[in-house]
PDB file of C-alpha atoms in Angstrom:
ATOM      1  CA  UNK A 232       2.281  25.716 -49.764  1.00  0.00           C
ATOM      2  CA  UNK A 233       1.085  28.479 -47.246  1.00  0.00           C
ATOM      3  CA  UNK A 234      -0.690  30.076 -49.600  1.00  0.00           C
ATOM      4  CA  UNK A 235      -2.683  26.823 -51.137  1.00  0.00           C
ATOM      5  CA  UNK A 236      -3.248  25.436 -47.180  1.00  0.00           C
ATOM      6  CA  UNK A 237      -4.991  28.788 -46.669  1.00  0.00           C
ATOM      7  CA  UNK A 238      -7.188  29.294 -49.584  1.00  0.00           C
ATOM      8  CA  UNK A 239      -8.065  25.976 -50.299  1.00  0.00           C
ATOM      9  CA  UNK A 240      -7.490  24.108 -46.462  1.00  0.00           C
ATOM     10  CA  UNK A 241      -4.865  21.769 -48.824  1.00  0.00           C
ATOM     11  CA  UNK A 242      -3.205  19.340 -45.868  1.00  0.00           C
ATOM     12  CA  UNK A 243       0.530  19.821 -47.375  1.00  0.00           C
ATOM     13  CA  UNK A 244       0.697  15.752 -46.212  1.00  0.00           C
ATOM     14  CA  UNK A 245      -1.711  14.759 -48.765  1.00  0.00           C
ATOM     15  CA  UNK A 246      -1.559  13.275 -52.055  1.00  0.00           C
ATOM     16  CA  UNK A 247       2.043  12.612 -51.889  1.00  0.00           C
ATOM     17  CA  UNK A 248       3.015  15.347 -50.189  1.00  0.00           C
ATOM     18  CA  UNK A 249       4.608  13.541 -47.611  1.00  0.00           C
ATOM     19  CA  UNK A 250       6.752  12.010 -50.079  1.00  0.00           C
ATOM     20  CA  UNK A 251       7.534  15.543 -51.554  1.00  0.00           C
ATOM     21  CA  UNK A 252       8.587  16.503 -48.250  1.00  0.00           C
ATOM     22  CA  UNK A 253      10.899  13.779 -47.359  1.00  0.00           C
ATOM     23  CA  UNK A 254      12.830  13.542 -50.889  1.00  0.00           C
ATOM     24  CA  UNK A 255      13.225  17.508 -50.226  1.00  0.00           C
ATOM     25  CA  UNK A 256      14.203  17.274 -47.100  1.00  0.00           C
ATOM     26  CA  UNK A 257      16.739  14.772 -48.470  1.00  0.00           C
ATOM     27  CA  UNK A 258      17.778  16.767 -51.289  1.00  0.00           C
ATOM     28  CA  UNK A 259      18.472  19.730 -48.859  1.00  0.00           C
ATOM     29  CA  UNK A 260      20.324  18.055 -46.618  1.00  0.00           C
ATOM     30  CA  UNK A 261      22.766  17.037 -49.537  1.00  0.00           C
ATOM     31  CA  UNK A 262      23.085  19.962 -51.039  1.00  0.00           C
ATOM     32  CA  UNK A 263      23.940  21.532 -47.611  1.00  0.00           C
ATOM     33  CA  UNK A 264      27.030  18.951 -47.182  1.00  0.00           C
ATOM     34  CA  UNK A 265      28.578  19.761 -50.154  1.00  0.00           C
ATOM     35  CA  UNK A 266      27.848  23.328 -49.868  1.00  0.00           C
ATOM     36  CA  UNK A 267      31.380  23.933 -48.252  1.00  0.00           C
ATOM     37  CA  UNK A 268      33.027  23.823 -51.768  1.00  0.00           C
ATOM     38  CA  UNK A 269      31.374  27.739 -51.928  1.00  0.00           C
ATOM     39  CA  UNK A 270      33.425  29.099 -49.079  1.00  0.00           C
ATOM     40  CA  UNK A 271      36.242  30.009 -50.870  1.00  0.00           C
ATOM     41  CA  UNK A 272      33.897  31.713 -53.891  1.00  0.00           C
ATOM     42  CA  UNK A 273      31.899  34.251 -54.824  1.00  0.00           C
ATOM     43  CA  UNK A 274      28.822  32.488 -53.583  1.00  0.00           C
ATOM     44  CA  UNK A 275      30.466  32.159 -49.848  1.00  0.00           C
ATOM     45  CA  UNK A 276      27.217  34.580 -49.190  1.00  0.00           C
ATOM     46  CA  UNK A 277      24.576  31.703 -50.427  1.00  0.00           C
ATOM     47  CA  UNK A 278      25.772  29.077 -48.081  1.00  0.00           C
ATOM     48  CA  UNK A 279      23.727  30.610 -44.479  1.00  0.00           C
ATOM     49  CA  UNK A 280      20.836  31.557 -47.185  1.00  0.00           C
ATOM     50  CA  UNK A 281      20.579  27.995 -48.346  1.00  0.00           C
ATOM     51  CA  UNK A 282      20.677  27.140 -43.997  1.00  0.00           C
ATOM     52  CA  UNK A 283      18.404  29.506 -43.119  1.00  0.00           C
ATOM     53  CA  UNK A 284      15.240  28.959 -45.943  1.00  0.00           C
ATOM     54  CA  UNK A 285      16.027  25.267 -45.318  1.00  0.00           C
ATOM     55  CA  UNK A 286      15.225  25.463 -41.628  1.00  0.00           C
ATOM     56  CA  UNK A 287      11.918  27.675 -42.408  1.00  0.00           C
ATOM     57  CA  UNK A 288      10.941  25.680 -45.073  1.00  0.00           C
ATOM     58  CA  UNK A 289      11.284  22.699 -42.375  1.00  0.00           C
ATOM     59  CA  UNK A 290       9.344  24.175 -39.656  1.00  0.00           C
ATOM     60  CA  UNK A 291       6.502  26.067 -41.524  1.00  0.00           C
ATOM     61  CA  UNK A 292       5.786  22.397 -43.456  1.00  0.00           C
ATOM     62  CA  UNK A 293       5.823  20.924 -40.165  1.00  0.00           C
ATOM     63  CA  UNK A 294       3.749  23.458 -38.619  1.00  0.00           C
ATOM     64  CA  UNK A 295       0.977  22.755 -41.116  1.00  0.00           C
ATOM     65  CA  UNK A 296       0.794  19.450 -41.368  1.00  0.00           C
ATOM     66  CA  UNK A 297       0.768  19.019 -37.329  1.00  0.00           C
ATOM     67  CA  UNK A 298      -1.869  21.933 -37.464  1.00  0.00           C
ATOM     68  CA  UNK A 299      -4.137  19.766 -39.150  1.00  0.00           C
ATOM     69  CA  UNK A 300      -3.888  16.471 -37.482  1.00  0.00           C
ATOM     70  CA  UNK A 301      -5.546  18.053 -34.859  1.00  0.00           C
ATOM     71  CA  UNK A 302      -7.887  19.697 -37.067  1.00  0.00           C
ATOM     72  CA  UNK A 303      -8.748  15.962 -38.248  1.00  0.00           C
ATOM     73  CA  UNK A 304      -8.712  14.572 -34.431  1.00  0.00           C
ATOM     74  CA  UNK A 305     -10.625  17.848 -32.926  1.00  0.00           C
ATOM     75  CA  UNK A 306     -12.527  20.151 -35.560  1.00  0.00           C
ATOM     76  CA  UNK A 307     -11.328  23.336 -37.533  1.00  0.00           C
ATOM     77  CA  UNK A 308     -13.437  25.445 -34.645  1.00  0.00           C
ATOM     78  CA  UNK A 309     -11.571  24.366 -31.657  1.00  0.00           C
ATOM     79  CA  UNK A 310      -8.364  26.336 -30.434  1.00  0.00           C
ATOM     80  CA  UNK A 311      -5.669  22.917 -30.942  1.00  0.00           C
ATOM     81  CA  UNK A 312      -5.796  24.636 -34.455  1.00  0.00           C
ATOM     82  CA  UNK A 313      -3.572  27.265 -33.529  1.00  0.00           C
ATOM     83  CA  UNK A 314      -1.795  25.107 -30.796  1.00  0.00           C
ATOM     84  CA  UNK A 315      -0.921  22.563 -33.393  1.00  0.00           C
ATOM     85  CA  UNK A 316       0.074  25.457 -35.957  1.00  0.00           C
ATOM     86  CA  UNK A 317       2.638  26.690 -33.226  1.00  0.00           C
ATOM     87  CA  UNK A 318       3.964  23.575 -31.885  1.00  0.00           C
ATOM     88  CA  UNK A 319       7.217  23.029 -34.453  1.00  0.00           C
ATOM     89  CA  UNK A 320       7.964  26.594 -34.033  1.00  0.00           C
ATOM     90  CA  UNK A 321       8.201  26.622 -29.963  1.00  0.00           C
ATOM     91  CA  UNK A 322      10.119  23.422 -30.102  1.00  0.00           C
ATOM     92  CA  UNK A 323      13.144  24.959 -32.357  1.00  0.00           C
ATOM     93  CA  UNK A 324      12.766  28.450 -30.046  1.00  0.00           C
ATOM     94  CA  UNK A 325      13.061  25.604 -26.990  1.00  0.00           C
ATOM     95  CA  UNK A 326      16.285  23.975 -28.853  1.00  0.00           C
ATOM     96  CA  UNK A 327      17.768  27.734 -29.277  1.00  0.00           C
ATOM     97  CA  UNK A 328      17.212  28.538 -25.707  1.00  0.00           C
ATOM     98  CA  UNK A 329      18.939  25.270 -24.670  1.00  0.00           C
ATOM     99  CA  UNK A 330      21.148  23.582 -27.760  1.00  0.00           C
ATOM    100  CA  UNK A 331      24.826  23.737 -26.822  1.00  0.00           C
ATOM    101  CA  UNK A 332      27.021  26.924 -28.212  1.00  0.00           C
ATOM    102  CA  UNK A 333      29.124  24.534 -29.827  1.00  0.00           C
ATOM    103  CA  UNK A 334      26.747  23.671 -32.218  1.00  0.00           C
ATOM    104  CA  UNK A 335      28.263  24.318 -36.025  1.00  0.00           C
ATOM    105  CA  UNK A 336      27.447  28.368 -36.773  1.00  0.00           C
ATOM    106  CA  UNK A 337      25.755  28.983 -33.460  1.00  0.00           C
ATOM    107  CA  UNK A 338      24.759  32.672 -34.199  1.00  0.00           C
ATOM    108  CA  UNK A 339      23.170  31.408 -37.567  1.00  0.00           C
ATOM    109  CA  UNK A 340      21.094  28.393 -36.068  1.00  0.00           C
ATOM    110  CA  UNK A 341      20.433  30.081 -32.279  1.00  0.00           C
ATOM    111  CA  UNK A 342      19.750  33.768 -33.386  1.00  0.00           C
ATOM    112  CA  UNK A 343      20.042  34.681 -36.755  1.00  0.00           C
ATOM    113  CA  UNK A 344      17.148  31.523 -38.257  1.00  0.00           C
ATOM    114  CA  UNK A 345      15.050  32.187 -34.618  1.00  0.00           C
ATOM    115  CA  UNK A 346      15.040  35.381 -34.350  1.00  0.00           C
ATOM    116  CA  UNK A 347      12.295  35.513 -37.413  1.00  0.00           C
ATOM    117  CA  UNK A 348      10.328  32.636 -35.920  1.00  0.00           C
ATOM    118  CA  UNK A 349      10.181  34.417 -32.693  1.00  0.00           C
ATOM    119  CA  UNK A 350       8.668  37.666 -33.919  1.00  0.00           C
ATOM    120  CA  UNK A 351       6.483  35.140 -35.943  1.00  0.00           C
ATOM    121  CA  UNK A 352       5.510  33.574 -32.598  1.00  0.00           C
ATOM    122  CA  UNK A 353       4.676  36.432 -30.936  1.00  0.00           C
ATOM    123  CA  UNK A 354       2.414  37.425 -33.686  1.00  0.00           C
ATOM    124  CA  UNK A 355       0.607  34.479 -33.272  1.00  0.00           C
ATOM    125  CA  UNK A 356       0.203  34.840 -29.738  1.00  0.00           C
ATOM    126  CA  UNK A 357      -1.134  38.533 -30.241  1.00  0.00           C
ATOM    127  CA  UNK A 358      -3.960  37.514 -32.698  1.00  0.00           C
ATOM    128  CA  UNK A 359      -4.807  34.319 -30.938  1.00  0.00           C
ATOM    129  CA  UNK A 360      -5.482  36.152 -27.711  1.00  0.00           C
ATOM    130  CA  UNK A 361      -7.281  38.612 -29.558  1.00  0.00           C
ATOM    131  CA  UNK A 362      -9.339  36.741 -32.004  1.00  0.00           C
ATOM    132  CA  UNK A 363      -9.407  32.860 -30.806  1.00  0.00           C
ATOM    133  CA  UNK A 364     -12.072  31.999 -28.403  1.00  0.00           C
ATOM    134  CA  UNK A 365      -9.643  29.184 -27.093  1.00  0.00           C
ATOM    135  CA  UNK A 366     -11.948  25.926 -27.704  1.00  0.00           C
ATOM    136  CA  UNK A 367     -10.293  23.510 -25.783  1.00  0.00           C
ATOM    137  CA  UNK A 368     -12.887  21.312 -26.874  1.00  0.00           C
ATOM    138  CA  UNK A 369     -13.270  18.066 -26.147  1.00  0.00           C
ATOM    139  CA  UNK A 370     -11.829  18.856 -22.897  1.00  0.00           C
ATOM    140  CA  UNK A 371     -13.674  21.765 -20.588  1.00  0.00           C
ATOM    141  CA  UNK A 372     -12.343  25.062 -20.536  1.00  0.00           C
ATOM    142  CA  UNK A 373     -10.162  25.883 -17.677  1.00  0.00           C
ATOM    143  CA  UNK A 374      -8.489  29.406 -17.313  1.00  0.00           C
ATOM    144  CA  UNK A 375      -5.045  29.431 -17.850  1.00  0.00           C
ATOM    145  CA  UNK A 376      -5.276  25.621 -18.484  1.00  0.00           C
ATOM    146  CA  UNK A 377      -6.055  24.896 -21.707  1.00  0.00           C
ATOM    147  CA  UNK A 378      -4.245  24.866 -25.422  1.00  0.00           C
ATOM    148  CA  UNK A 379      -4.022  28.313 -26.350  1.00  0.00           C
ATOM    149  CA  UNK A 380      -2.919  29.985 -23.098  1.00  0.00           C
ATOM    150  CA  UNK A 381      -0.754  27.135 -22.206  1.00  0.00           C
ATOM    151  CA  UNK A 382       1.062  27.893 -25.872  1.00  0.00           C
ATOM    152  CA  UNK A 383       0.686  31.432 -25.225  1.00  0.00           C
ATOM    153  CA  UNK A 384       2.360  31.210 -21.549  1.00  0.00           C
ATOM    154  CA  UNK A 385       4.735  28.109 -23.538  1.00  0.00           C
ATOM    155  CA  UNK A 386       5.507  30.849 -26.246  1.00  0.00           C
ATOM    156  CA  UNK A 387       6.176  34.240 -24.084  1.00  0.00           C
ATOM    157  CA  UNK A 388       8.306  31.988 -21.319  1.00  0.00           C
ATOM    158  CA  UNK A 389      10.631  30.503 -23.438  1.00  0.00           C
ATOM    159  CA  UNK A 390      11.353  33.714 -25.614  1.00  0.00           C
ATOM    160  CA  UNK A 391      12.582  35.175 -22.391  1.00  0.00           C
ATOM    161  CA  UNK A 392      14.996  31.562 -21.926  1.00  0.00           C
ATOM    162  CA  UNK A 393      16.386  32.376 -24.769  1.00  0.00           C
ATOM    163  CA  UNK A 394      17.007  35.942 -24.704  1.00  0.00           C
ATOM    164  CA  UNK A 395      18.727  35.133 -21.297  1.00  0.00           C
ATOM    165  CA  UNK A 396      20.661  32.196 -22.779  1.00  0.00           C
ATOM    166  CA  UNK A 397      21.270  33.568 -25.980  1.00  0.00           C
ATOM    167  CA  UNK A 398      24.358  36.276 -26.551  1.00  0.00           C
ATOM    168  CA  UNK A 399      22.867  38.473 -28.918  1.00  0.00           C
ATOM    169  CA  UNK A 400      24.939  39.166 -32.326  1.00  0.00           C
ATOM    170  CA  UNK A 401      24.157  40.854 -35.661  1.00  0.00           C
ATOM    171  CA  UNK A 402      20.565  41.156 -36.267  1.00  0.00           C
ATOM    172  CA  UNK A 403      19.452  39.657 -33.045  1.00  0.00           C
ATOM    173  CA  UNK A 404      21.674  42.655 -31.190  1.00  0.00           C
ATOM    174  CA  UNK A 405      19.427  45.381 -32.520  1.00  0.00           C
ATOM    175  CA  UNK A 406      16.286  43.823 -31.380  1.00  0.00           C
ATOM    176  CA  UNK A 407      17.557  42.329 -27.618  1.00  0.00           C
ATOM    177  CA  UNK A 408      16.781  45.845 -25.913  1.00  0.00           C
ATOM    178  CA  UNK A 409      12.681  46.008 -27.306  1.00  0.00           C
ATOM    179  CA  UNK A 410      11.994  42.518 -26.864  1.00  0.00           C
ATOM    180  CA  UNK A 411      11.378  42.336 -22.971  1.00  0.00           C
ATOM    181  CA  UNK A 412       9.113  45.117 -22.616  1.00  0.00           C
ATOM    182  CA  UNK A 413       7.091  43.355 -25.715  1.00  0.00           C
ATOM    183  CA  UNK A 414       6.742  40.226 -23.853  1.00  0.00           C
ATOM    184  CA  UNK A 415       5.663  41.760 -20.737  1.00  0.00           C
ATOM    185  CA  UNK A 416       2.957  43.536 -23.008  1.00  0.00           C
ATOM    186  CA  UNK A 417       2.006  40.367 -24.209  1.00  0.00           C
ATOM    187  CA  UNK A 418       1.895  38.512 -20.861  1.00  0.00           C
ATOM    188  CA  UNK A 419      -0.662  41.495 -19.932  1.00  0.00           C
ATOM    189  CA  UNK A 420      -2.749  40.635 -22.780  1.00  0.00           C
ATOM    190  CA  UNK A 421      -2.592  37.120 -21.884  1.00  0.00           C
ATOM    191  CA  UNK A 422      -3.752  38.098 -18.611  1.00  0.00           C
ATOM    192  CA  UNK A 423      -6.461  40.476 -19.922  1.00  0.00           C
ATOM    193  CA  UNK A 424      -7.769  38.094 -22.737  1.00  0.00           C
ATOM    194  CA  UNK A 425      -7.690  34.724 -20.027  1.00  0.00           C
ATOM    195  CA  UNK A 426     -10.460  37.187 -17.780  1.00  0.00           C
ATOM    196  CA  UNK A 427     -12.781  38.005 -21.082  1.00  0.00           C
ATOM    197  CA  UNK A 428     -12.255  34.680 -22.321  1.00  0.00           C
ATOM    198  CA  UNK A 429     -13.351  33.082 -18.875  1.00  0.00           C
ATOM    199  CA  UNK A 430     -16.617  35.288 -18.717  1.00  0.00           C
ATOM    200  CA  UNK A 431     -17.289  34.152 -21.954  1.00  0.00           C
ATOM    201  CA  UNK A 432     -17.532  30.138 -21.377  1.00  0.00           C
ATOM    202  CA  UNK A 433     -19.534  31.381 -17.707  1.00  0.00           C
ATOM    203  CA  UNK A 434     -21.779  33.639 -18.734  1.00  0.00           C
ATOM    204  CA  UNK A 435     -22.279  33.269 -22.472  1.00  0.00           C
ATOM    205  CA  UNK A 436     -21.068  36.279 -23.749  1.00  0.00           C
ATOM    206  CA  UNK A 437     -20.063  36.815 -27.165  1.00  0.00           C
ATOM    207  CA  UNK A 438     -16.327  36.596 -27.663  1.00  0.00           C
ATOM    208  CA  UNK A 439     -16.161  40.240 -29.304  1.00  0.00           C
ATOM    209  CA  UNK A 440     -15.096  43.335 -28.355  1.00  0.00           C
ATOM    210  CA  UNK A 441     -18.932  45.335 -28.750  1.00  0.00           C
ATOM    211  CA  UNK A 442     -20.444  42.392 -26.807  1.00  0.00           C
ATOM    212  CA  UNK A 443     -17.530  42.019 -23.984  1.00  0.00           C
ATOM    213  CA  UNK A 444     -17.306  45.956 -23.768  1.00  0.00           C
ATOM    214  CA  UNK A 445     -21.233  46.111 -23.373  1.00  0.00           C
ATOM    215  CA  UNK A 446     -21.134  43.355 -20.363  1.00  0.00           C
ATOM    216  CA  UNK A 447     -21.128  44.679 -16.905  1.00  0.00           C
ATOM    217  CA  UNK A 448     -19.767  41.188 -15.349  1.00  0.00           C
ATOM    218  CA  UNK A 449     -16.862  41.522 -18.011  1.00  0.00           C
ATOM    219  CA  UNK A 450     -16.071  44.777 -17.310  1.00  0.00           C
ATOM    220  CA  UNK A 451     -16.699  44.230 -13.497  1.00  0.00           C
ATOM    221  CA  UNK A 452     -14.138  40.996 -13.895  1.00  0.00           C
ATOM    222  CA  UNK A 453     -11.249  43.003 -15.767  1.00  0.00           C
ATOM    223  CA  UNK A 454     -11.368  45.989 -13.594  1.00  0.00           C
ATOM    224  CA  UNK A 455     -10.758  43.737 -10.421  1.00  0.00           C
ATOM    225  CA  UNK A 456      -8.187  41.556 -12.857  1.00  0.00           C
ATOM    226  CA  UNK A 457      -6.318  44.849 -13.696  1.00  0.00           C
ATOM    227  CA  UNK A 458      -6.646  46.548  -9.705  1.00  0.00           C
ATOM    228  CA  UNK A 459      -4.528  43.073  -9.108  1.00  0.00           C
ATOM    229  CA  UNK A 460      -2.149  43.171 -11.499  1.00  0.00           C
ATOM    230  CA  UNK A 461      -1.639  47.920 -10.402  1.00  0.00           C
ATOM    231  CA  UNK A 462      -1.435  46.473  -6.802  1.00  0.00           C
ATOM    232  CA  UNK A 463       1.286  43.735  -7.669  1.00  0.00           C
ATOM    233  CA  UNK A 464       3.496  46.124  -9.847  1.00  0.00           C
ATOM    234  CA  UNK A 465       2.582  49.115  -6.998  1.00  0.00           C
ATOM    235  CA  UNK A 466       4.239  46.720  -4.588  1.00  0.00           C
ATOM    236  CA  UNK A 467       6.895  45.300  -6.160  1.00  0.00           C
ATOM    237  CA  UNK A 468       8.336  48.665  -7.902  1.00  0.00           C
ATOM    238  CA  UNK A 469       8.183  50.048  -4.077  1.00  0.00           C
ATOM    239  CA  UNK A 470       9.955  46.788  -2.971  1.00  0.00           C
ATOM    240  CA  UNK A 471      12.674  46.837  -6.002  1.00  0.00           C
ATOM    241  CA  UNK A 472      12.982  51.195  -5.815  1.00  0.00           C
ATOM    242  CA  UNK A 473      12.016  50.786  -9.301  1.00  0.00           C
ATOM    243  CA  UNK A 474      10.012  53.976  -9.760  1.00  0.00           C
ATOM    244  CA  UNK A 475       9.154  53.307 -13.555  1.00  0.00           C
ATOM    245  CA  UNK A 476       7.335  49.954 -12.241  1.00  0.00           C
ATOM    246  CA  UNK A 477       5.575  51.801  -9.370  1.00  0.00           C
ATOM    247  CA  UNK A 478       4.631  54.632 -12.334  1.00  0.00           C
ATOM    248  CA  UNK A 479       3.108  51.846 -14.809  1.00  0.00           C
ATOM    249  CA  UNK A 480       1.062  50.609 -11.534  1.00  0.00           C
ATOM    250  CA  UNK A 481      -0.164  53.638 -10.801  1.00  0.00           C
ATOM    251  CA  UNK A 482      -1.130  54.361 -14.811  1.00  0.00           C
ATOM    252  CA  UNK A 483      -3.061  50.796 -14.655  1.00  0.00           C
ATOM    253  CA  UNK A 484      -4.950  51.902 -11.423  1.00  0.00           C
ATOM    254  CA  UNK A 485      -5.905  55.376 -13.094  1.00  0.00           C
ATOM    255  CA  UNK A 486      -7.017  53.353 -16.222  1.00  0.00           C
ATOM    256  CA  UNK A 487      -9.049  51.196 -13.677  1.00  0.00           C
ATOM    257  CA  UNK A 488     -10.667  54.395 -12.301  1.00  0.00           C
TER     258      UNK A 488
END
């Protein structure tokens, strides 16, 4: 299904597909009640398998076909694209952060099935700040307030919910320690790609690196973005005694120079 929607722009709700969905979505759900009668066999080990490619199956269907009702309602240029791609994705990370711990097989549903979609997520957000010039289009573009930083911001803030909520366990243990510095990373290239992005729609620069690097008003705008951001982390590391804060500050204000 990914592979046709990409190549040939298939919408996975067409021609019956719909219909395809729902009677395996049925089918799934059936199979997953009466899956029990493998605990006590061989095939105890299939029973999370047939949970987990269930729930990715779910959510990656649902991400496409939501992708591209607002590709019908807004245009394949605009940025809802990539919000509407996202959307199932950051509602299940949402769930995870909040669902109840008594849920059946909490570490399976909350960490072990999430965990993927997360690094998934933050993938997106990396190449959508990178490469998306965030058409919020019909609406004006607003900095900060519009799809694709919104869903960024969405993305990066609820990661950290659920890292807080979340007891980490198997898998999801080994990753815990690398995934807060990685979201403050991408919150910085939120911030830096939100200042290019905004001289872009002002000015009329072209949204690519060789064009951005040559402007002097972009460079102009990111050096003052970045002396903001070295002068908030100078502070706060100073405030908090936390040197390696203070350090990363001072780094960003050498950079700057």
């Amino acid at each position: 299904v990914v592979l046709r929607d990409t190549l040939q722009n298939w919408h996975p709700a067409y021609a019956w597909g719909m219909a395809a969905f729902g009677l395996a979505l049925v089918a799934h759900v059936f199979v997953l009640r009466h899956a029990k009668i493998l605990q006590n066999t061989s095939f105890a080990g299939l029973v999370p398998i047939l949970h987990s490619v269930g729930a990715w199956a779910f959510i990656l269907v649902l991400s496409l076909i939501f992708r591209h009702i607002l590709i019908d309602f807004t245009g394949e240029s605009t940025a809802w694209r990539w919000f509407g791609w996202a959307l199932p994705l950051l509602a299940w990370l949402v769930w995870s952060a909040f669902s109840s711990p008594t849920i059946k097989q909490p570490v399976l549903y909350k960490q072990t099935i999430t965990l993927p979609l997360v690094l998934i997520l933050l993938t997106w957000v990396g190449f959508s700040a990178l490469f998306s010039r965030g058409d919020p289009a019909p609406l004006a573009y607003f900095p900060l307030f519009n799809p694709l930083e919104l869903m960024q911001l969405f993305i990066v803030c609820a990661t950290f919910l659920w890292l807080k909520n979340t007891r980490p366990a198997g898998i999801t243990a080994s990753f815990a320690p690398i995934l807060p510095p990685v979201l403050y990373a991408h919150l910085f290239l939120i911030y830096t790609c939100m200042v290019l992005r905004s001289n872009h729609y002002l000015t009329g620069v072209d949204y690519q690196f060789s064009a951005l690097f040559a402007s002097m008003t972009a460079q102009a705008s990111l050096s003052i973005a970045w002396s903001i951001c070295a002068l908030g982390c100078v502070i706060r590391g100073h405030r908090q005694a936390s040197r390696q804060l203070w350090w990363m500050g001072a780094a960003l204000f050498a950079v700057v120079v």
